[in-house]
Short mmCIF file of C-alpha atoms in Angstrom, two decimals:
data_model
loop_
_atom_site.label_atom_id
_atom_site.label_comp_id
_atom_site.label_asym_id
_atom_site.label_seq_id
_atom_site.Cartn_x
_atom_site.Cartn_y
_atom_site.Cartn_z
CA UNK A 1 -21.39 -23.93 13.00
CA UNK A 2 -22.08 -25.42 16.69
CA UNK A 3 -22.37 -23.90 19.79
CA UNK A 4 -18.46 -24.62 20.55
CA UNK A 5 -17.36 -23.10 17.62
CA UNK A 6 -19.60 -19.96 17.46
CA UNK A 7 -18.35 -19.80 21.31
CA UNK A 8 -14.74 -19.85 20.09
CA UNK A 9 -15.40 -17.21 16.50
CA UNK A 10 -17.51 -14.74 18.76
CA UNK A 11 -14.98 -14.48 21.26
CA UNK A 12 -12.31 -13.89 19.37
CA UNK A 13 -13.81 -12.26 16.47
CA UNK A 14 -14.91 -9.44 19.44
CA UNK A 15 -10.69 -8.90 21.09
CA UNK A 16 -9.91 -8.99 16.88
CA UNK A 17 -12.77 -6.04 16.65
CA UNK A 18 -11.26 -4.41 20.33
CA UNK A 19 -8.18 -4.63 19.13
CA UNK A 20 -8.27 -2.92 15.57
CA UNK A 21 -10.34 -0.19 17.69
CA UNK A 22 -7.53 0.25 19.69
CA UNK A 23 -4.54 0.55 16.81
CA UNK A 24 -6.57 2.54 14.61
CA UNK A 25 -7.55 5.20 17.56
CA UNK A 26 -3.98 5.09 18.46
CA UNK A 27 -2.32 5.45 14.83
CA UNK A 28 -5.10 8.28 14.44
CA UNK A 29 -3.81 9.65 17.62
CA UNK A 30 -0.68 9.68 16.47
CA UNK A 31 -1.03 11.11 12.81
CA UNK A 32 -2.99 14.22 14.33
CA UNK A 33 -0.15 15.18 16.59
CA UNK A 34 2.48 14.52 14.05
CA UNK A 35 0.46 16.48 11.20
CA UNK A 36 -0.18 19.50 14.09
CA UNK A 37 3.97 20.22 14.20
CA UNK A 38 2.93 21.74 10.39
CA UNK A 39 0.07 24.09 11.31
CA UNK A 40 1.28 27.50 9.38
CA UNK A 41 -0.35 29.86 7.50
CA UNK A 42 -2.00 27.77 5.20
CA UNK A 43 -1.79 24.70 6.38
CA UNK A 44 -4.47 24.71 9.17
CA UNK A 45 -6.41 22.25 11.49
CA UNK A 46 -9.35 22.16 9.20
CA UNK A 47 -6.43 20.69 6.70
CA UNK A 48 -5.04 18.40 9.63
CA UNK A 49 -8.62 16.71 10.47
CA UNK A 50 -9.32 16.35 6.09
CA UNK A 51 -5.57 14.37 6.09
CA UNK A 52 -6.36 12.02 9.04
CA UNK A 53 -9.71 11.07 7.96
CA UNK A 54 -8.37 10.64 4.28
CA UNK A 55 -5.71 8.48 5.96
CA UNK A 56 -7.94 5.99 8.09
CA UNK A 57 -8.24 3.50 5.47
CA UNK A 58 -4.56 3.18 5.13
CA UNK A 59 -4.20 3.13 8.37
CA UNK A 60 -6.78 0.31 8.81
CA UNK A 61 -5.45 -1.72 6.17
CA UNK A 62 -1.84 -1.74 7.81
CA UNK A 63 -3.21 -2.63 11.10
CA UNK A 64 -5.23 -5.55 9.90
CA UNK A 65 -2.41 -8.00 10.09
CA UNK A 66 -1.57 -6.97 13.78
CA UNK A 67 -4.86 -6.62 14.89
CA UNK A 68 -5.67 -10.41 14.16
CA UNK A 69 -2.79 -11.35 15.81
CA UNK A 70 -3.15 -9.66 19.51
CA UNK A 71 -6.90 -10.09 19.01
CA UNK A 72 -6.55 -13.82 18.36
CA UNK A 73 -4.21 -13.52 21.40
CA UNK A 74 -6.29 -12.11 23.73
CA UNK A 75 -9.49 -13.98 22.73
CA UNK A 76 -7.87 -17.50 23.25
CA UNK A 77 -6.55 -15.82 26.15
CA UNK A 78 -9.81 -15.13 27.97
CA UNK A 79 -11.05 -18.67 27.33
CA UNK A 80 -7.65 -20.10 28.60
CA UNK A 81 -7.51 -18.05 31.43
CA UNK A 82 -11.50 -19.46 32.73
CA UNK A 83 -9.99 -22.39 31.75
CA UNK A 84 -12.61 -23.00 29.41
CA UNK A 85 -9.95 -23.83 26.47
CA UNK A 86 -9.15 -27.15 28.44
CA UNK A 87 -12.53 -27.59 28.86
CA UNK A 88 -13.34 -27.35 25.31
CA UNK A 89 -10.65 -29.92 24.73
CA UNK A 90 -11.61 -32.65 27.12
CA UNK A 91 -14.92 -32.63 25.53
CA UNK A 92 -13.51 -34.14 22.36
CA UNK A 93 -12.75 -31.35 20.44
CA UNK A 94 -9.07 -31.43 18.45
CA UNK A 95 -6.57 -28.14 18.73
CA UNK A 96 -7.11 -27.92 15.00
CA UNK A 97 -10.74 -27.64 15.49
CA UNK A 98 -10.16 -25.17 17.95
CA UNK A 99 -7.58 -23.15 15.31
CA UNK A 100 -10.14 -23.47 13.01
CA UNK A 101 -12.53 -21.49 14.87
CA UNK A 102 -9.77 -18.94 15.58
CA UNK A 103 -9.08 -18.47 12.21
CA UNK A 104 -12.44 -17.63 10.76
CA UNK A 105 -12.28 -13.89 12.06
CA UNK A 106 -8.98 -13.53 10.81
CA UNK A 107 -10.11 -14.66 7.16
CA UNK A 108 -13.20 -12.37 7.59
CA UNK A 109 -10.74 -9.08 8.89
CA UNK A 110 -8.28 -10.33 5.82
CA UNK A 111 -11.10 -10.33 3.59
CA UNK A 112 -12.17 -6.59 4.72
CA UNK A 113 -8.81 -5.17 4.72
CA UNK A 114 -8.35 -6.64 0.87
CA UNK A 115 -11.50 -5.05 0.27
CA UNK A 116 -10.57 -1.42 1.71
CA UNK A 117 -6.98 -1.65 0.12
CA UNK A 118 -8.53 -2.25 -3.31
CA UNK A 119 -11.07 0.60 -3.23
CA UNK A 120 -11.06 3.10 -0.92
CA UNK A 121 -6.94 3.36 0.26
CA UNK A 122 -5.41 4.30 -3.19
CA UNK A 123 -7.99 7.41 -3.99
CA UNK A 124 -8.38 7.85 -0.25
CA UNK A 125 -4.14 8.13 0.43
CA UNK A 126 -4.16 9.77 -3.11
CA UNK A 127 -6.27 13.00 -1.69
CA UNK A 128 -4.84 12.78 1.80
CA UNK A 129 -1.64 13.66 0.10
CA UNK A 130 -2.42 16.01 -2.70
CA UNK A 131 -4.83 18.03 -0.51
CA UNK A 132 -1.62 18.09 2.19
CA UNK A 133 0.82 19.08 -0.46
CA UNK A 134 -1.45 22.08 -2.13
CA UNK A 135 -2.34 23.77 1.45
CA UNK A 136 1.63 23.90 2.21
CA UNK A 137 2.92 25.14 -0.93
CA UNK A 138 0.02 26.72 -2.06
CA UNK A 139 0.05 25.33 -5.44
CA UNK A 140 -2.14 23.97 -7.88
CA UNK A 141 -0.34 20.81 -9.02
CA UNK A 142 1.44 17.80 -7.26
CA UNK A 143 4.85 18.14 -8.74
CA UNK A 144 7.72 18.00 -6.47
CA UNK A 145 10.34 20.59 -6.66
CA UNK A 146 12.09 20.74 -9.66
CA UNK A 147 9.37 19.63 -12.15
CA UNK A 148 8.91 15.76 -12.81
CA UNK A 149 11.09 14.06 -15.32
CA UNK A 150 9.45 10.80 -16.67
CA UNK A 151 10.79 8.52 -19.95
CA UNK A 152 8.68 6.29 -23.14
CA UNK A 153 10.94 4.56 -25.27
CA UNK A 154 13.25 7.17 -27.10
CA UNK A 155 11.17 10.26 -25.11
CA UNK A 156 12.06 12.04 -22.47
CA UNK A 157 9.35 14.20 -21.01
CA UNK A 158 10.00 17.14 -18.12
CA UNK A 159 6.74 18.77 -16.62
CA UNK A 160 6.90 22.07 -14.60
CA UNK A 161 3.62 21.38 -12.61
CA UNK A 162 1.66 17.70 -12.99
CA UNK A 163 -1.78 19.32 -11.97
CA UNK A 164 -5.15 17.26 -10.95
CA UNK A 165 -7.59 15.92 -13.57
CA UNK A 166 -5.67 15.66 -15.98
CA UNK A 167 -4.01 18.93 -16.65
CA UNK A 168 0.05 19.79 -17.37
CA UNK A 169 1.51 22.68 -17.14
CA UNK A 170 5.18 23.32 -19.07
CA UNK A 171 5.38 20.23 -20.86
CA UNK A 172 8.88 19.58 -22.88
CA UNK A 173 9.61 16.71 -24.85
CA UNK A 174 13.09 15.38 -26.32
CA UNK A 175 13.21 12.82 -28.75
CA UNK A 176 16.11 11.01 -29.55
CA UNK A 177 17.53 8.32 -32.06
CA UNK A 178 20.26 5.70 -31.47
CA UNK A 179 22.55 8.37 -31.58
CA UNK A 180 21.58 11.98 -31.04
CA UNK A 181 18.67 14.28 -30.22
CA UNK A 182 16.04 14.51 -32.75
CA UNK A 183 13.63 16.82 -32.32
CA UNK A 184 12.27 18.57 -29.02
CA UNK A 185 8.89 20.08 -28.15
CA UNK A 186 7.65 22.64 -25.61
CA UNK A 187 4.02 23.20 -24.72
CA UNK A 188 2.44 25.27 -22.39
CA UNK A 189 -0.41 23.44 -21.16
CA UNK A 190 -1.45 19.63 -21.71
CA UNK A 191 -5.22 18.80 -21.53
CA UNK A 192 -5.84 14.83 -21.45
CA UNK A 193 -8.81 13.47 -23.11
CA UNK A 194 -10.03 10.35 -22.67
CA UNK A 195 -11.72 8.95 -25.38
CA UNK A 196 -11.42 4.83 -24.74
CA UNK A 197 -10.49 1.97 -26.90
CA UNK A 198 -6.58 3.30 -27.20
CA UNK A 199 -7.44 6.54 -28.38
CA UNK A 200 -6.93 8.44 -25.70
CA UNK A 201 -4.20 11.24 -25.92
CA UNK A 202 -2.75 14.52 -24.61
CA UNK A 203 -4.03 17.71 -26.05
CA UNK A 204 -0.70 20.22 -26.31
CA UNK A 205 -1.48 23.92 -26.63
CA UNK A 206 0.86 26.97 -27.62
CA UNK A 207 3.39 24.95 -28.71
CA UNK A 208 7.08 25.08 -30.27
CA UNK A 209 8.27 22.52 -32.09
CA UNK A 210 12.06 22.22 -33.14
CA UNK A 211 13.31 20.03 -35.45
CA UNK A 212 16.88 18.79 -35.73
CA UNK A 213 18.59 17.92 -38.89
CA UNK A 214 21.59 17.71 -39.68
CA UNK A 215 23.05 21.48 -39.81
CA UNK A 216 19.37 22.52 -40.02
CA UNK A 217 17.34 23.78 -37.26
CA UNK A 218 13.42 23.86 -38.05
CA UNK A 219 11.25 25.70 -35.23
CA UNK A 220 7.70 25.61 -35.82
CA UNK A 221 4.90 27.47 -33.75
CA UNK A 222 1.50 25.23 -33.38
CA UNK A 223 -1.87 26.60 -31.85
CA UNK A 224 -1.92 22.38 -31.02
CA UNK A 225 -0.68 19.25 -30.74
CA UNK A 226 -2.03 15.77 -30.05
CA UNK A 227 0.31 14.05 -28.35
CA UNK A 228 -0.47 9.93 -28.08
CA UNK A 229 1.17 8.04 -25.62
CA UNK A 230 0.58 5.01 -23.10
CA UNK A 231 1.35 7.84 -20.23
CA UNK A 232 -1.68 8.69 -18.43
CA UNK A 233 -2.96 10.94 -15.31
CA UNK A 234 -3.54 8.38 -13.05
CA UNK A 235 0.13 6.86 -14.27
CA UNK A 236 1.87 10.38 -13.20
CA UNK A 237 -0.14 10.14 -9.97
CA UNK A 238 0.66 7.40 -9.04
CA UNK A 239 4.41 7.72 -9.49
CA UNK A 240 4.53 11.02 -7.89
CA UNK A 241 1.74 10.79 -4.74
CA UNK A 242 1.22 7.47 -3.81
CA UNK A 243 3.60 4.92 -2.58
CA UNK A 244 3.41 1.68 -4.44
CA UNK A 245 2.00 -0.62 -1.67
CA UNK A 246 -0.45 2.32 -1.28
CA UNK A 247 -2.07 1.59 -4.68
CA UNK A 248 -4.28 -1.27 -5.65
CA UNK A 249 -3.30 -4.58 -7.71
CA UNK A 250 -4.96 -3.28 -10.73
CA UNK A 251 -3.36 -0.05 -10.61
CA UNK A 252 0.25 -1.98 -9.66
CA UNK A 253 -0.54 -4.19 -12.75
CA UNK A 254 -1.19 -1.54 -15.12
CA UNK A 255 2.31 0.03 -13.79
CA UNK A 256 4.50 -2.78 -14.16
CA UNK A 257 3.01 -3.88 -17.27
CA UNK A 258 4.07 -0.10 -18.78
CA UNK A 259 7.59 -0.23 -17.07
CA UNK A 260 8.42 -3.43 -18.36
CA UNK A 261 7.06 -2.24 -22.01
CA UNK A 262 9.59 0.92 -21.96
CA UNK A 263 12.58 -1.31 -20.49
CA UNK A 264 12.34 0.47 -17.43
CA UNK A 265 13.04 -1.07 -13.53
CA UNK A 266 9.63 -2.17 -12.03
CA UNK A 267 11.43 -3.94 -9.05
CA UNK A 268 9.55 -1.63 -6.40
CA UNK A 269 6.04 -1.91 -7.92
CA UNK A 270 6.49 -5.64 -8.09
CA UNK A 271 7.41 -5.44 -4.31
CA UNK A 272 3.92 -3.51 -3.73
CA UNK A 273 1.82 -5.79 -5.89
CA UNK A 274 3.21 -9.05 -4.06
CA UNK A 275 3.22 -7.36 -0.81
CA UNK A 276 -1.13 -6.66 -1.54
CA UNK A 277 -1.94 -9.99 -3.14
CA UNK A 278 -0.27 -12.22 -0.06
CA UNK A 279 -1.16 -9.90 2.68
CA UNK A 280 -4.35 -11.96 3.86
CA UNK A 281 -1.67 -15.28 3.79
CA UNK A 282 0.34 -12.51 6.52
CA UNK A 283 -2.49 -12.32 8.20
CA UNK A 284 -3.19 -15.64 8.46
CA UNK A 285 0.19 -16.67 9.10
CA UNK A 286 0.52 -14.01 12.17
CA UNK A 287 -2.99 -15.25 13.79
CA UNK A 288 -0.84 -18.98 13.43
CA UNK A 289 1.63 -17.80 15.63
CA UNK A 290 -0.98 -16.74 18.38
CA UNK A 291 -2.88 -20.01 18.12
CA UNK A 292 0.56 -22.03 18.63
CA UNK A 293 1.76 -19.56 21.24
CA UNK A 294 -1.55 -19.82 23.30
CA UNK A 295 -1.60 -23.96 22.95
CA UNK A 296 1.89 -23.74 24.23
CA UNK A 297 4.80 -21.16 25.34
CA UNK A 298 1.70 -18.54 26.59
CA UNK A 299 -0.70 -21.00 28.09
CA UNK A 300 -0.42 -20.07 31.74
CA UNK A 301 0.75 -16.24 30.94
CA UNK A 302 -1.35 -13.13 31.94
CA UNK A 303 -3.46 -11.23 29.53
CA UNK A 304 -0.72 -8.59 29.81
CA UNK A 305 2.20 -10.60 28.51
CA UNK A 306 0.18 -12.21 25.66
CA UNK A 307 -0.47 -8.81 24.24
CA UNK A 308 3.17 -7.22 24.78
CA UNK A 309 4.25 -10.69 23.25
CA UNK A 310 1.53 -9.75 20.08
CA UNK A 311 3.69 -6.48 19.93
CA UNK A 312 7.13 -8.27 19.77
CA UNK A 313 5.83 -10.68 17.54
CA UNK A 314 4.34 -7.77 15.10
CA UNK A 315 7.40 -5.77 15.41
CA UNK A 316 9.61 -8.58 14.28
CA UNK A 317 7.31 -9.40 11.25
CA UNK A 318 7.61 -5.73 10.14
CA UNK A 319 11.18 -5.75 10.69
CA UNK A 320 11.59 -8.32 8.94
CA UNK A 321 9.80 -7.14 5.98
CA UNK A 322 11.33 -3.56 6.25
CA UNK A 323 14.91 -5.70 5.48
CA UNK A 324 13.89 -7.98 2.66
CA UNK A 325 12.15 -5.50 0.56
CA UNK A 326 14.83 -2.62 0.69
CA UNK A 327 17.21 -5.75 -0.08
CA UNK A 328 15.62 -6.80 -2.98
CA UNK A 329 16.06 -3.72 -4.94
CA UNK A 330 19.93 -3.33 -3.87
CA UNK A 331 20.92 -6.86 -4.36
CA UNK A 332 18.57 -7.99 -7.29
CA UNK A 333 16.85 -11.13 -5.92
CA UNK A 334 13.09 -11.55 -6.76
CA UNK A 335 10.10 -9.33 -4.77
CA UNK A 336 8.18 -12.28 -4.47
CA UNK A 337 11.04 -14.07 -2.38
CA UNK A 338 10.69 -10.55 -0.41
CA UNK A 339 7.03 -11.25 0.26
CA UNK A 340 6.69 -14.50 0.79
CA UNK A 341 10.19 -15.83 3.06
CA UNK A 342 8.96 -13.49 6.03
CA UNK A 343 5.24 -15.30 5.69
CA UNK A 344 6.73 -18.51 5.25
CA UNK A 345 8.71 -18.03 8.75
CA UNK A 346 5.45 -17.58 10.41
CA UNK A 347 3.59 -20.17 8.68
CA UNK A 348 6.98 -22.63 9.67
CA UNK A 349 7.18 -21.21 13.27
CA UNK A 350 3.06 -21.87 13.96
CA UNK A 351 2.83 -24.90 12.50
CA UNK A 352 5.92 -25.94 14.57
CA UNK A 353 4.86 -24.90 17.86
CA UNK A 354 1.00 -25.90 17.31
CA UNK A 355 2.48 -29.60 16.46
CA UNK A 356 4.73 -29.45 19.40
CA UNK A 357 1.54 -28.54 21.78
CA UNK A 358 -0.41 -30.94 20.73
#
């Protein structure tokens, strides 16, 4: 790396650093006053400060992408308004050089927010919510009202509470044939134990089993019941807490691989696991947009209008994602058409305007 082009990284690799600093302290901001409207009884500040600080690696992943952008903004910024980016390029060295350079803190920010959203935002988002959800309703579980309703093959499975570590309370069970109801079970507490190597299973206690048969009703009482199936805690967690671009690829994987196994719609886990594995190519393609708008429409701007134009920019990426994914589901087309058409537009619109400045 020369002199030029550690000039060029530093710079903007600092407004990048400036600018996550400044989203994250302002979606922190934010989050506290919102989460302060539901300080009751239980729900208290001490519980408001434990959600926001289980929340900042969400909210640092999600401002990763925007962050390169109006720090890649202001950073070529600076050097164009010294005037130092035309004198960088009368010395001999190429826009794409100069992109280059740009781009190198993006990839690294990229790189960290990957990082984060694979290890620390599913379990982090995970307790923000169930620690959120316990203090309001004073319960021990994460089930929303009603119970949770969940399906395997020919099973049908209702649980009163879905509790933490592994622990259901008011488990019922329905089995059916091509035709009619087989046999249903009711247990009053399921223990998981997790043994490895496919032998894991749910450990039933006090329970009732009915049989159906023909004009013959069997109902047996059981001290307990193993009950193997591919459904797992972290499975019910994740369908109940987290939100599917909150979870990690493996996690998404393992989901979509189960859904698909028990015929069931994965469209909206798909649109999560895309959304993770091309959001460095967003971020890339959002810091292209700043590098063409600097070399041309923004040259002679102020620092003030680059960033506002960062906003707009961000805004309309978001937007533009908040319509395609929604739109998947309803009208059937593929997730990773979803993902990838509102990258593509920024990948197009960069590489257009960079050519154009040049």
């Amino acid at each position: 790396m020369n002199r030029l082009d550690s000039y060029i990284f530093s710079t903007v690799a600092m407004t990048m650093a400036l600018a996550v600093a400044g989203l994250l302290g302002l979606l922190i901001i934010l989050t506290f006053l919102e989460q302060m409207k539901d300080v009751v009884n239980d729900y208290t500040i001490f519980h408001v400060f434990r959600f926001v600080l289980y929340s900042m690696p969400r909210m640092f992943y999600e401002v990763i992408p925007y962050s390169a952008l109006i720090g890649c903004l202001a950073g070529l910024g600076l050097l164009a308004n010294s005037s130092e980016l035309v004198v960088i390029r009368a010395a001999g060295i190429s826009t794409w050089s100069i992109a280059w350079s740009a781009l190198k803190p993006a990839l690294i920010l990229a790189f960290l927010g990957m990082l984060v959203g694979e290890t620390l935002l599913p379990d982090s988002e995970r307790m923000a919510r169930v620690d959120r959800v316990q203090a309001k309703t004073d319960l021990v579980g994460i089930t929303p009202k009603g119970g949770f309703w969940y399906r395997e093959n020919n099973v049908y499975m209702h649980f009163d509470i879905v509790g933490q570590s592994g622990v259901l309370q008011g488990v019922t069970l329905y089995y059916f044939d091509e035709k009619e109801m087989t046999r249903s079970l009711y247990a009053e507490r399921g223990i998981y134990h997790d043994i490895g190597e496919d032998k894991n299973y749910w450990l039933l206690e006090k329970v009732t089993l009915t049989e159906l048969g023909g004009r013959k009703v069997n109902v047996e009482e059981l001290t307990s019941f193993e009950w193997h199936t591919s459904l797992t805690p972290n499975l019910i967690s994740a369908e109940i807490v987290v939100q599917p671009d909150k979870m990690s690829i493996r996690e998404l994987d393992t989901k979509i691989e189960y859904m698909r196994t028990q015929g069931l719609n994965s469209s909206k886990f798909e649109l999560g696991f895309w959304g993770k594995v091309f959001q460095p190519l967003a971020t890339v393609g959002l810091v292209l947009v700043g590098i063409s708008f600097i070399f041309g429409p923004l040259r002679e701007s102020a620092m003030g209008t680059r960033v506002v134009m960062g906003v707009i920019i961000g805004f309309a990426f978001r937007f533009f994602q908040n319509l395609l994914s929604p739109a998947s589901l309803v009208f059937g087309f593929s997730p990773i058409i979803a993902t990838l058409a509102p990258i593509t537009v920024c990948f197009a619109v960069g590489i257009y305007l960079f050519k154009r400045a040049r």
